Tab-separated table of N, CA and C in Angstrom:
chain	number	residue	atom	x	y	z
A	1	MET	N	72.456	-91.669	-93.808
A	1	MET	CA	71.619	-91.015	-94.793
A	1	MET	C	72.501	-90.079	-95.616
A	2	ASP	N	72.359	-90.149	-96.925
A	2	ASP	CA	73.170	-89.351	-97.817
A	2	ASP	C	72.336	-88.198	-98.376
A	3	PHE	N	72.661	-86.987	-97.961
A	3	PHE	CA	71.958	-85.804	-98.446
A	3	PHE	C	72.705	-85.273	-99.659
A	4	VAL	N	72.120	-85.407	-100.839
A	4	VAL	CA	72.759	-84.943	-102.060
A	4	VAL	C	71.853	-83.907	-102.712
A	5	PHE	N	72.402	-82.719	-102.921
A	5	PHE	CA	71.650	-81.648	-103.551
A	5	PHE	C	72.137	-81.448	-104.969
A	6	GLU	N	71.209	-81.539	-105.897
A	6	GLU	CA	71.538	-81.234	-107.283
A	6	GLU	C	71.718	-79.719	-107.362
A	7	LYS	N	72.841	-79.285	-107.891
A	7	LYS	CA	73.120	-77.849	-107.976
A	7	LYS	C	72.410	-77.246	-109.185
A	8	THR	N	71.096	-77.222	-109.094
A	8	THR	CA	70.261	-76.641	-110.129
A	8	THR	C	70.040	-75.165	-109.820
A	9	PRO	N	69.874	-74.333	-110.835
A	9	PRO	CA	69.575	-72.922	-110.567
A	9	PRO	C	68.150	-72.713	-110.049
A	10	ASP	N	67.343	-73.766	-110.047
A	10	ASP	CA	65.961	-73.678	-109.598
A	10	ASP	C	65.912	-73.657	-108.070
A	11	ARG	N	65.811	-72.459	-107.509
A	11	ARG	CA	65.800	-72.300	-106.050
A	11	ARG	C	64.685	-73.090	-105.393
A	12	GLU	N	63.495	-73.037	-105.976
A	12	GLU	CA	62.373	-73.716	-105.343
A	12	GLU	C	62.574	-75.229	-105.322
A	13	ALA	N	63.143	-75.785	-106.376
A	13	ALA	CA	63.413	-77.232	-106.390
A	13	ALA	C	64.378	-77.603	-105.271
A	14	ARG	N	65.405	-76.793	-105.056
A	14	ARG	CA	66.364	-77.079	-103.976
A	14	ARG	C	65.692	-76.937	-102.609
A	15	LEU	N	64.812	-75.953	-102.463
A	15	LEU	CA	64.111	-75.765	-101.199
A	15	LEU	C	63.131	-76.903	-100.928
A	16	ARG	N	62.444	-77.379	-101.955
A	16	ARG	CA	61.558	-78.537	-101.790
A	16	ARG	C	62.361	-79.751	-101.335
A	17	THR	N	63.527	-79.949	-101.953
A	17	THR	CA	64.391	-81.069	-101.573
A	17	THR	C	64.853	-80.914	-100.124
A	18	ALA	N	65.228	-79.705	-99.740
A	18	ALA	CA	65.653	-79.456	-98.358
A	18	ALA	C	64.532	-79.795	-97.383
A	19	ARG	N	63.319	-79.379	-97.706
A	19	ARG	CA	62.180	-79.670	-96.831
A	19	ARG	C	61.975	-81.180	-96.694
A	20	LEU	N	62.116	-81.908	-97.793
A	20	LEU	CA	61.993	-83.373	-97.739
A	20	LEU	C	63.085	-83.993	-96.876
A	21	PHE	N	64.322	-83.508	-97.015
A	21	PHE	CA	65.425	-84.016	-96.196
A	21	PHE	C	65.190	-83.737	-94.716
A	22	VAL	N	64.683	-82.532	-94.410
A	22	VAL	CA	64.394	-82.187	-93.011
A	22	VAL	C	63.323	-83.126	-92.459
A	23	LYS	N	62.269	-83.337	-93.232
A	23	LYS	CA	61.191	-84.227	-92.787
A	23	LYS	C	61.727	-85.635	-92.543
A	24	SER	N	62.580	-86.107	-93.429
A	24	SER	CA	63.188	-87.429	-93.273
A	24	SER	C	64.064	-87.491	-92.022
A	25	GLN	N	64.878	-86.467	-91.823
A	25	GLN	CA	65.757	-86.406	-90.651
A	25	GLN	C	64.941	-86.477	-89.369
A	26	LEU	N	63.899	-85.671	-89.292
A	26	LEU	CA	63.075	-85.614	-88.088
A	26	LEU	C	62.297	-86.912	-87.866
A	27	GLY	N	61.994	-87.625	-88.947
A	27	GLY	CA	61.252	-88.869	-88.833
A	27	GLY	C	62.104	-90.045	-88.397
A	28	LYS	N	63.405	-89.921	-88.581
A	28	LYS	CA	64.289	-91.048	-88.284
A	28	LYS	C	65.104	-90.880	-87.007
A	29	GLU	N	65.202	-89.670	-86.512
A	29	GLU	CA	66.050	-89.405	-85.337
A	29	GLU	C	65.274	-88.557	-84.337
A	30	LYS	N	65.447	-88.835	-83.077
A	30	LYS	CA	64.747	-88.089	-82.022
A	30	LYS	C	65.655	-87.125	-81.259
A	31	ASP	N	66.980	-87.277	-81.381
A	31	ASP	CA	67.893	-86.424	-80.633
A	31	ASP	C	67.890	-85.010	-81.219
A	32	LEU	N	67.593	-84.022	-80.388
A	32	LEU	CA	67.467	-82.640	-80.835
A	32	LEU	C	68.763	-82.094	-81.419
A	33	VAL	N	69.878	-82.298	-80.741
A	33	VAL	CA	71.150	-81.756	-81.230
A	33	VAL	C	71.531	-82.387	-82.562
A	34	ALA	N	71.356	-83.687	-82.683
A	34	ALA	CA	71.658	-84.359	-83.951
A	34	ALA	C	70.779	-83.806	-85.071
A	35	ASN	N	69.500	-83.642	-84.793
A	35	ASN	CA	68.590	-83.125	-85.817
A	35	ASN	C	68.932	-81.698	-86.222
A	36	LEU	N	69.126	-80.819	-85.256
A	36	LEU	CA	69.428	-79.429	-85.596
A	36	LEU	C	70.777	-79.312	-86.292
A	37	SER	N	71.722	-80.147	-85.920
A	37	SER	CA	73.025	-80.137	-86.591
A	37	SER	C	72.871	-80.499	-88.057
A	38	ASN	N	72.169	-81.584	-88.334
A	38	ASN	CA	71.976	-81.980	-89.725
A	38	ASN	C	71.103	-80.985	-90.481
A	39	ILE	N	70.105	-80.430	-89.827
A	39	ILE	CA	69.244	-79.463	-90.515
A	39	ILE	C	70.022	-78.198	-90.856
A	40	SER	N	70.927	-77.756	-89.995
A	40	SER	CA	71.741	-76.580	-90.343
A	40	SER	C	72.597	-76.883	-91.571
A	41	ALA	N	73.126	-78.109	-91.664
A	41	ALA	CA	73.905	-78.499	-92.839
A	41	ALA	C	73.014	-78.600	-94.078
A	42	ILE	N	71.811	-79.130	-93.919
A	42	ILE	CA	70.873	-79.224	-95.042
A	42	ILE	C	70.568	-77.825	-95.578
A	43	LEU	N	70.291	-76.897	-94.683
A	43	LEU	CA	69.994	-75.519	-95.117
A	43	LEU	C	71.192	-74.892	-95.825
A	44	LYS	N	72.374	-75.063	-95.262
A	44	LYS	CA	73.586	-74.475	-95.857
A	44	LYS	C	73.869	-75.066	-97.226
A	45	GLU	N	73.667	-76.367	-97.384
A	45	GLU	CA	73.930	-77.036	-98.660
A	45	GLU	C	72.874	-76.740	-99.713
A	46	SER	N	71.649	-76.479	-99.279
A	46	SER	CA	70.558	-76.315	-100.236
A	46	SER	C	70.428	-74.899	-100.779
A	47	MET	N	71.061	-73.933	-100.134
A	47	MET	CA	70.946	-72.540	-100.571
A	47	MET	C	72.309	-71.983	-100.930
A	48	ASP	N	72.355	-71.283	-102.042
A	48	ASP	CA	73.590	-70.613	-102.449
A	48	ASP	C	73.773	-69.327	-101.656
A	49	ASP	N	75.013	-68.902	-101.590
A	49	ASP	CA	75.348	-67.571	-101.086
A	49	ASP	C	74.977	-67.365	-99.613
A	50	LEU	N	75.184	-68.403	-98.788
A	50	LEU	CA	75.017	-68.268	-97.339
A	50	LEU	C	76.386	-68.297	-96.691
A	51	ASN	N	76.569	-67.486	-95.657
A	51	ASN	CA	77.788	-67.597	-94.872
A	51	ASN	C	77.503	-68.100	-93.454
A	52	TRP	N	76.216	-68.310	-93.129
A	52	TRP	CA	75.869	-68.853	-91.814
A	52	TRP	C	74.464	-69.427	-91.887
A	53	ALA	N	74.287	-70.592	-91.306
A	53	ALA	CA	72.966	-71.220	-91.215
A	53	ALA	C	72.920	-71.985	-89.907
A	54	GLY	N	71.956	-71.641	-89.054
A	54	GLY	CA	71.904	-72.345	-87.790
A	54	GLY	C	70.735	-71.956	-86.918
A	55	PHE	N	70.903	-72.269	-85.643
A	55	PHE	CA	69.821	-72.142	-84.676
A	55	PHE	C	70.266	-71.402	-83.426
A	56	TYR	N	69.333	-70.661	-82.873
A	56	TYR	CA	69.421	-70.151	-81.511
A	56	TYR	C	68.199	-70.698	-80.791
A	57	MET	N	68.386	-71.123	-79.533
A	57	MET	CA	67.297	-71.699	-78.761
A	57	MET	C	67.075	-70.891	-77.495
A	58	MET	N	65.807	-70.762	-77.106
A	58	MET	CA	65.468	-70.035	-75.891
A	58	MET	C	65.910	-70.838	-74.668
A	59	ARG	N	66.675	-70.190	-73.818
A	59	ARG	CA	67.140	-70.772	-72.567
A	59	ARG	C	67.092	-69.671	-71.510
A	60	GLU	N	66.259	-69.870	-70.508
A	60	GLU	CA	66.155	-68.925	-69.392
A	60	GLU	C	65.964	-67.493	-69.873
A	61	GLY	N	65.050	-67.307	-70.823
A	61	GLY	CA	64.653	-65.973	-71.257
A	61	GLY	C	65.526	-65.313	-72.301
A	62	GLU	N	66.512	-66.018	-72.835
A	62	GLU	CA	67.329	-65.442	-73.898
A	62	GLU	C	67.684	-66.515	-74.926
A	63	LEU	N	68.071	-66.059	-76.109
A	63	LEU	CA	68.491	-66.988	-77.152
A	63	LEU	C	69.930	-67.419	-76.897
A	64	VAL	N	70.180	-68.715	-77.012
A	64	VAL	CA	71.516	-69.270	-76.829
A	64	VAL	C	71.876	-70.029	-78.108
A	65	LEU	N	73.103	-69.848	-78.539
A	65	LEU	CA	73.595	-70.472	-79.755
A	65	LEU	C	73.379	-71.976	-79.743
A	66	GLY	N	72.891	-72.497	-80.860
A	66	GLY	CA	72.708	-73.927	-81.055
A	66	GLY	C	73.556	-74.400	-82.223
A	67	PRO	N	73.255	-75.562	-82.768
A	67	PRO	CA	74.010	-76.085	-83.903
A	67	PRO	C	73.961	-75.124	-85.096
A	68	PHE	N	75.092	-75.055	-85.813
A	68	PHE	CA	75.167	-74.143	-86.958
A	68	PHE	C	76.268	-74.567	-87.908
A	69	GLN	N	76.266	-73.944	-89.077
A	69	GLN	CA	77.307	-74.069	-90.087
A	69	GLN	C	77.784	-72.655	-90.381
A	70	GLY	N	79.066	-72.387	-90.229
A	70	GLY	CA	79.609	-71.065	-90.502
A	70	GLY	C	80.657	-70.690	-89.482
A	71	LYS	N	81.014	-69.404	-89.492
A	71	LYS	CA	82.013	-68.890	-88.547
A	71	LYS	C	81.457	-68.885	-87.131
A	72	PRO	N	82.341	-68.861	-86.122
A	72	PRO	CA	81.859	-68.735	-84.742
A	72	PRO	C	80.900	-67.551	-84.622
A	73	ALA	N	79.922	-67.696	-83.734
A	73	ALA	CA	78.844	-66.711	-83.652
A	73	ALA	C	78.660	-66.209	-82.234
A	74	CYS	N	77.830	-65.171	-82.118
A	74	CYS	CA	77.435	-64.652	-80.810
A	74	CYS	C	76.759	-65.786	-80.048
A	75	VAL	N	77.018	-65.872	-78.759
A	75	VAL	CA	76.503	-66.988	-77.974
A	75	VAL	C	75.132	-66.686	-77.384
A	76	ARG	N	74.902	-65.480	-76.913
A	76	ARG	CA	73.629	-65.135	-76.262
A	76	ARG	C	73.058	-63.849	-76.851
A	77	ILE	N	71.740	-63.879	-77.090
A	77	ILE	CA	71.030	-62.723	-77.635
A	77	ILE	C	69.746	-62.547	-76.833
A	78	LYS	N	69.520	-61.351	-76.340
A	78	LYS	CA	68.302	-61.065	-75.577
A	78	LYS	C	67.148	-60.756	-76.529
A	79	PRO	N	65.928	-61.127	-76.140
A	79	PRO	CA	64.770	-60.751	-76.956
A	79	PRO	C	64.758	-59.246	-77.200
A	80	GLY	N	64.494	-58.877	-78.445
A	80	GLY	CA	64.477	-57.470	-78.826
A	80	GLY	C	65.804	-56.969	-79.356
A	81	GLU	N	66.881	-57.717	-79.151
A	81	GLU	CA	68.198	-57.311	-79.638
A	81	GLU	C	68.494	-57.968	-80.975
A	82	GLY	N	68.970	-57.187	-81.920
A	82	GLY	CA	69.339	-57.725	-83.215
A	82	GLY	C	68.146	-58.299	-83.958
A	83	VAL	N	68.419	-58.889	-85.100
A	83	VAL	CA	67.359	-59.446	-85.934
A	83	VAL	C	66.762	-60.686	-85.263
A	84	CYS	N	67.600	-61.548	-84.699
A	84	CYS	CA	67.095	-62.761	-84.031
A	84	CYS	C	66.235	-62.402	-82.824
A	85	GLY	N	66.727	-61.523	-81.990
A	85	GLY	CA	65.979	-61.125	-80.804
A	85	GLY	C	64.683	-60.404	-81.136
A	86	THR	N	64.684	-59.630	-82.226
A	86	THR	CA	63.468	-58.944	-82.658
A	86	THR	C	62.438	-59.957	-83.152
A	87	ALA	N	62.886	-60.986	-83.877
A	87	ALA	CA	61.964	-62.032	-84.334
A	87	ALA	C	61.281	-62.702	-83.146
A	88	VAL	N	62.031	-62.911	-82.066
A	88	VAL	CA	61.458	-63.511	-80.860
A	88	VAL	C	60.495	-62.538	-80.184
A	89	ALA	N	60.919	-61.301	-79.998
A	89	ALA	CA	60.092	-60.317	-79.302
A	89	ALA	C	58.788	-60.040	-80.053
A	90	GLU	N	58.865	-60.000	-81.379
A	90	GLU	CA	57.685	-59.705	-82.191
A	90	GLU	C	56.950	-60.965	-82.644
A	91	ARG	N	57.542	-62.130	-82.336
A	91	ARG	CA	56.946	-63.423	-82.679
A	91	ARG	C	56.598	-63.511	-84.160
A	92	LYS	N	57.560	-63.088	-85.002
A	92	LYS	CA	57.326	-63.158	-86.440
A	92	LYS	C	58.653	-63.272	-87.181
A	93	PRO	N	58.609	-63.810	-88.404
A	93	PRO	CA	59.834	-63.894	-89.213
A	93	PRO	C	60.357	-62.503	-89.555
A	94	MET	N	61.663	-62.438	-89.745
A	94	MET	CA	62.312	-61.180	-90.135
A	94	MET	C	63.129	-61.443	-91.402
A	95	LEU	N	62.770	-60.777	-92.491
A	95	LEU	CA	63.508	-60.853	-93.735
A	95	LEU	C	64.138	-59.480	-93.931
A	96	VAL	N	65.466	-59.416	-93.799
A	96	VAL	CA	66.179	-58.134	-93.807
A	96	VAL	C	67.109	-58.079	-95.016
A	97	ASP	N	66.847	-57.127	-95.907
A	97	ASP	CA	67.658	-56.987	-97.118
A	97	ASP	C	69.050	-56.434	-96.838
A	98	ASP	N	69.158	-55.537	-95.853
A	98	ASP	CA	70.449	-54.927	-95.514
A	98	ASP	C	70.554	-54.802	-94.002
A	99	VAL	N	71.312	-55.714	-93.395
A	99	VAL	CA	71.407	-55.714	-91.933
A	99	VAL	C	72.071	-54.455	-91.395
A	100	HIS	N	72.883	-53.784	-92.221
A	100	HIS	CA	73.547	-52.562	-91.753
A	100	HIS	C	72.571	-51.392	-91.621
A	101	ALA	N	71.383	-51.551	-92.191
A	101	ALA	CA	70.343	-50.534	-92.051
A	101	ALA	C	69.489	-50.761	-90.805
A	102	VAL	N	69.712	-51.878	-90.112
A	102	VAL	CA	68.968	-52.193	-88.892
A	102	VAL	C	69.734	-51.604	-87.715
A	103	GLU	N	69.089	-50.709	-87.000
A	103	GLU	CA	69.751	-49.965	-85.927
A	103	GLU	C	70.384	-50.858	-84.863
A	104	ASN	N	69.694	-51.918	-84.477
A	104	ASN	CA	70.208	-52.752	-83.385
A	104	ASN	C	70.809	-54.067	-83.880
A	105	HIS	N	71.258	-54.104	-85.130
A	105	HIS	CA	71.852	-55.326	-85.683
A	105	HIS	C	73.090	-55.723	-84.872
A	106	ILE	N	73.213	-57.014	-84.615
A	106	ILE	CA	74.379	-57.561	-83.922
A	106	ILE	C	75.271	-58.179	-84.984
A	107	ALA	N	76.453	-57.648	-85.158
A	107	ALA	CA	77.361	-58.117	-86.216
A	107	ALA	C	78.286	-59.205	-85.688
A	108	CYS	N	77.814	-60.446	-85.733
A	108	CYS	CA	78.679	-61.571	-85.358
A	108	CYS	C	79.724	-61.804	-86.442
A	109	ASP	N	79.329	-61.621	-87.701
A	109	ASP	CA	80.228	-61.749	-88.846
A	109	ASP	C	80.049	-60.493	-89.679
A	110	SER	N	81.068	-59.675	-89.759
A	110	SER	CA	80.962	-58.401	-90.475
A	110	SER	C	80.700	-58.585	-91.961
A	111	ALA	N	80.900	-59.791	-92.490
A	111	ALA	CA	80.630	-60.056	-93.903
A	111	ALA	C	79.132	-60.201	-94.196
A	112	SER	N	78.323	-60.448	-93.176
A	112	SER	CA	76.885	-60.631	-93.401
A	112	SER	C	76.240	-59.323	-93.825
A	113	ARG	N	75.414	-59.409	-94.852
A	113	ARG	CA	74.714	-58.224	-95.368
A	113	ARG	C	73.202	-58.370	-95.298
A	114	SER	N	72.684	-59.604	-95.467
A	114	SER	CA	71.244	-59.812	-95.373
A	114	SER	C	70.980	-61.016	-94.476
A	115	GLU	N	69.735	-61.077	-93.971
A	115	GLU	CA	69.439	-62.108	-92.970
A	115	GLU	C	67.972	-62.505	-93.045
A	116	LEU	N	67.730	-63.780	-92.775
A	116	LEU	CA	66.376	-64.308	-92.650
A	116	LEU	C	66.316	-65.062	-91.332
A	117	VAL	N	65.388	-64.670	-90.470
A	117	VAL	CA	65.215	-65.318	-89.164
A	117	VAL	C	63.760	-65.742	-89.038
A	118	VAL	N	63.548	-67.011	-88.688
A	118	VAL	CA	62.197	-67.561	-88.560
A	118	VAL	C	62.065	-68.230	-87.195
A	119	PRO	N	61.096	-67.786	-86.391
A	119	PRO	CA	60.878	-68.429	-85.094
A	119	PRO	C	60.379	-69.869	-85.242
A	120	ILE	N	60.759	-70.690	-84.266
A	120	ILE	CA	60.275	-72.060	-84.142
A	120	ILE	C	59.397	-72.087	-82.887
A	121	TYR	N	58.175	-72.590	-83.028
A	121	TYR	CA	57.251	-72.643	-81.904
A	121	TYR	C	57.040	-74.081	-81.442
A	122	SER	N	56.931	-74.239	-80.137
A	122	SER	CA	56.569	-75.519	-79.541
A	122	SER	C	55.523	-75.240	-78.469
A	123	ASN	N	54.364	-75.859	-78.604
A	123	ASN	CA	53.260	-75.640	-77.657
A	123	ASN	C	52.925	-74.157	-77.501
A	124	GLY	N	52.956	-73.419	-78.599
A	124	GLY	CA	52.591	-72.006	-78.595
A	124	GLY	C	53.662	-71.053	-78.107
A	125	GLU	N	54.776	-71.568	-77.642
A	125	GLU	CA	55.872	-70.733	-77.149
A	125	GLU	C	57.031	-70.761	-78.131
A	126	VAL	N	57.813	-69.661	-78.157
A	126	VAL	CA	58.990	-69.633	-79.014
A	126	VAL	C	60.042	-70.557	-78.421
A	127	PHE	N	60.399	-71.587	-79.172
A	127	PHE	CA	61.446	-72.518	-78.777
A	127	PHE	C	62.817	-71.978	-79.169
A	128	GLY	N	62.868	-71.322	-80.307
A	128	GLY	CA	64.119	-70.787	-80.832
A	128	GLY	C	63.893	-70.192	-82.202
A	129	VAL	N	64.987	-70.005	-82.935
A	129	VAL	CA	64.885	-69.446	-84.280
A	129	VAL	C	65.842	-70.175	-85.223
A	130	ILE	N	65.459	-70.188	-86.504
A	130	ILE	CA	66.363	-70.534	-87.584
A	130	ILE	C	66.937	-69.213	-88.059
A	131	ASP	N	68.253	-69.134	-88.180
A	131	ASP	CA	68.936	-67.907	-88.583
A	131	ASP	C	69.786	-68.196	-89.816
A	132	LEU	N	69.541	-67.449	-90.886
A	132	LEU	CA	70.311	-67.581	-92.121
A	132	LEU	C	70.912	-66.233	-92.472
A	133	ASP	N	72.209	-66.215	-92.755
A	133	ASP	CA	72.916	-64.979	-93.118
A	133	ASP	C	73.566	-65.138	-94.481
A	134	SER	N	73.655	-64.022	-95.209
A	134	SER	CA	74.306	-64.012	-96.514
A	134	SER	C	75.231	-62.805	-96.616
A	135	PRO	N	76.335	-62.950	-97.359
A	135	PRO	CA	77.208	-61.806	-97.604
A	135	PRO	C	76.678	-60.879	-98.699
A	136	SER	N	75.541	-61.213	-99.300
A	136	SER	CA	74.960	-60.403	-100.377
A	136	SER	C	73.748	-59.632	-99.886
A	137	LEU	N	73.588	-58.424	-100.383
A	137	LEU	CA	72.395	-57.627	-100.086
A	137	LEU	C	71.176	-58.300	-100.702
A	138	ALA	N	70.055	-58.231	-100.007
A	138	ALA	CA	68.765	-58.703	-100.506
A	138	ALA	C	68.838	-60.135	-101.036
A	139	ARG	N	69.577	-60.996	-100.373
A	139	ARG	CA	69.744	-62.378	-100.810
A	139	ARG	C	68.456	-63.195	-100.682
A	140	PHE	N	67.686	-62.931	-99.639
A	140	PHE	CA	66.529	-63.762	-99.325
A	140	PHE	C	65.250	-63.176	-99.914
A	141	THR	N	64.356	-64.077	-100.316
A	141	THR	CA	63.075	-63.668	-100.884
A	141	THR	C	61.951	-64.279	-100.063
A	142	GLU	N	60.724	-63.932	-100.434
A	142	GLU	CA	59.568	-64.534	-99.779
A	142	GLU	C	59.517	-66.042	-100.028
A	143	LEU	N	60.103	-66.498	-101.134
A	143	LEU	CA	60.166	-67.931	-101.425
A	143	LEU	C	60.955	-68.659	-100.336
A	144	GLU	N	62.170	-68.184	-100.047
A	144	GLU	CA	62.962	-68.798	-98.976
A	144	GLU	C	62.246	-68.687	-97.640
A	145	GLN	N	61.649	-67.539	-97.388
A	145	GLN	CA	60.950	-67.361	-96.119
A	145	GLN	C	59.843	-68.394	-95.971
A	146	ARG	N	59.081	-68.625	-97.011
A	146	ARG	CA	57.967	-69.581	-96.946
A	146	ARG	C	58.475	-70.989	-96.640
A	147	TYR	N	59.524	-71.410	-97.333
A	147	TYR	CA	60.048	-72.760	-97.097
A	147	TYR	C	60.703	-72.885	-95.719
A	148	VAL	N	61.405	-71.860	-95.289
A	148	VAL	CA	62.031	-71.923	-93.959
A	148	VAL	C	60.954	-71.921	-92.876
A	149	GLU	N	59.852	-71.207	-93.095
A	149	GLU	CA	58.737	-71.271	-92.149
A	149	GLU	C	58.177	-72.691	-92.084
A	150	GLU	N	58.060	-73.355	-93.229
A	150	GLU	CA	57.571	-74.733	-93.243
A	150	GLU	C	58.539	-75.654	-92.503
A	151	ILE	N	59.828	-75.432	-92.679
A	151	ILE	CA	60.835	-76.235	-91.974
A	151	ILE	C	60.746	-75.975	-90.472
A	152	ALA	N	60.547	-74.717	-90.081
A	152	ALA	CA	60.395	-74.386	-88.658
A	152	ALA	C	59.171	-75.096	-88.074
A	153	GLU	N	58.095	-75.172	-88.841
A	153	GLU	CA	56.888	-75.879	-88.374
A	153	GLU	C	57.170	-77.365	-88.200
A	154	LEU	N	57.914	-77.955	-89.130
A	154	LEU	CA	58.271	-79.374	-88.989
A	154	LEU	C	59.088	-79.600	-87.724
A	155	ILE	N	60.039	-78.724	-87.470
A	155	ILE	CA	60.872	-78.857	-86.265
A	155	ILE	C	60.012	-78.701	-85.024
A	156	GLY	N	59.203	-77.655	-84.994
A	156	GLY	CA	58.345	-77.404	-83.833
A	156	GLY	C	57.413	-78.558	-83.522
A	157	SER	N	56.857	-79.171	-84.558
A	157	SER	CA	55.943	-80.275	-84.327
A	157	SER	C	56.657	-81.547	-83.888
A	158	SER	N	57.975	-81.590	-84.068
A	158	SER	CA	58.747	-82.764	-83.639
A	158	SER	C	59.222	-82.667	-82.193
A	159	LEU	N	59.073	-81.508	-81.589
A	159	LEU	CA	59.590	-81.292	-80.222
A	159	LEU	C	58.677	-81.899	-79.163
């Protein structure tokens, strides 16, 4: 499958395309690692100004690093720790304009300035999170959050 993103300045058009690619990926492949690997690449390719795009999955009560695109990352995060752990503990998306203003932020990459984390649910339980980081302040908007939530729902329903 050839994922080609037109580099249009229209963010919503790129996000719609990403959602379609994710749906196609999930419809054609059942292997979780293969799907999350390609979805992390789809997210990274479809959005400008990202330095990390990937997944953390719940394993024995904590988040464990999954497939991603970007620099090496923290391997384990406890619920309530950092932006990812807070999203799990509070069971809600976290859109953070300035991660350095978050008291318990975990700096896996010191270049990251803003972050969007969206929980993935399976059978009512948190399966993991989609984590997106940017080197720019206030990079993410409610538009990205809405589409990433839709992508998280597609993933959750495929589990």
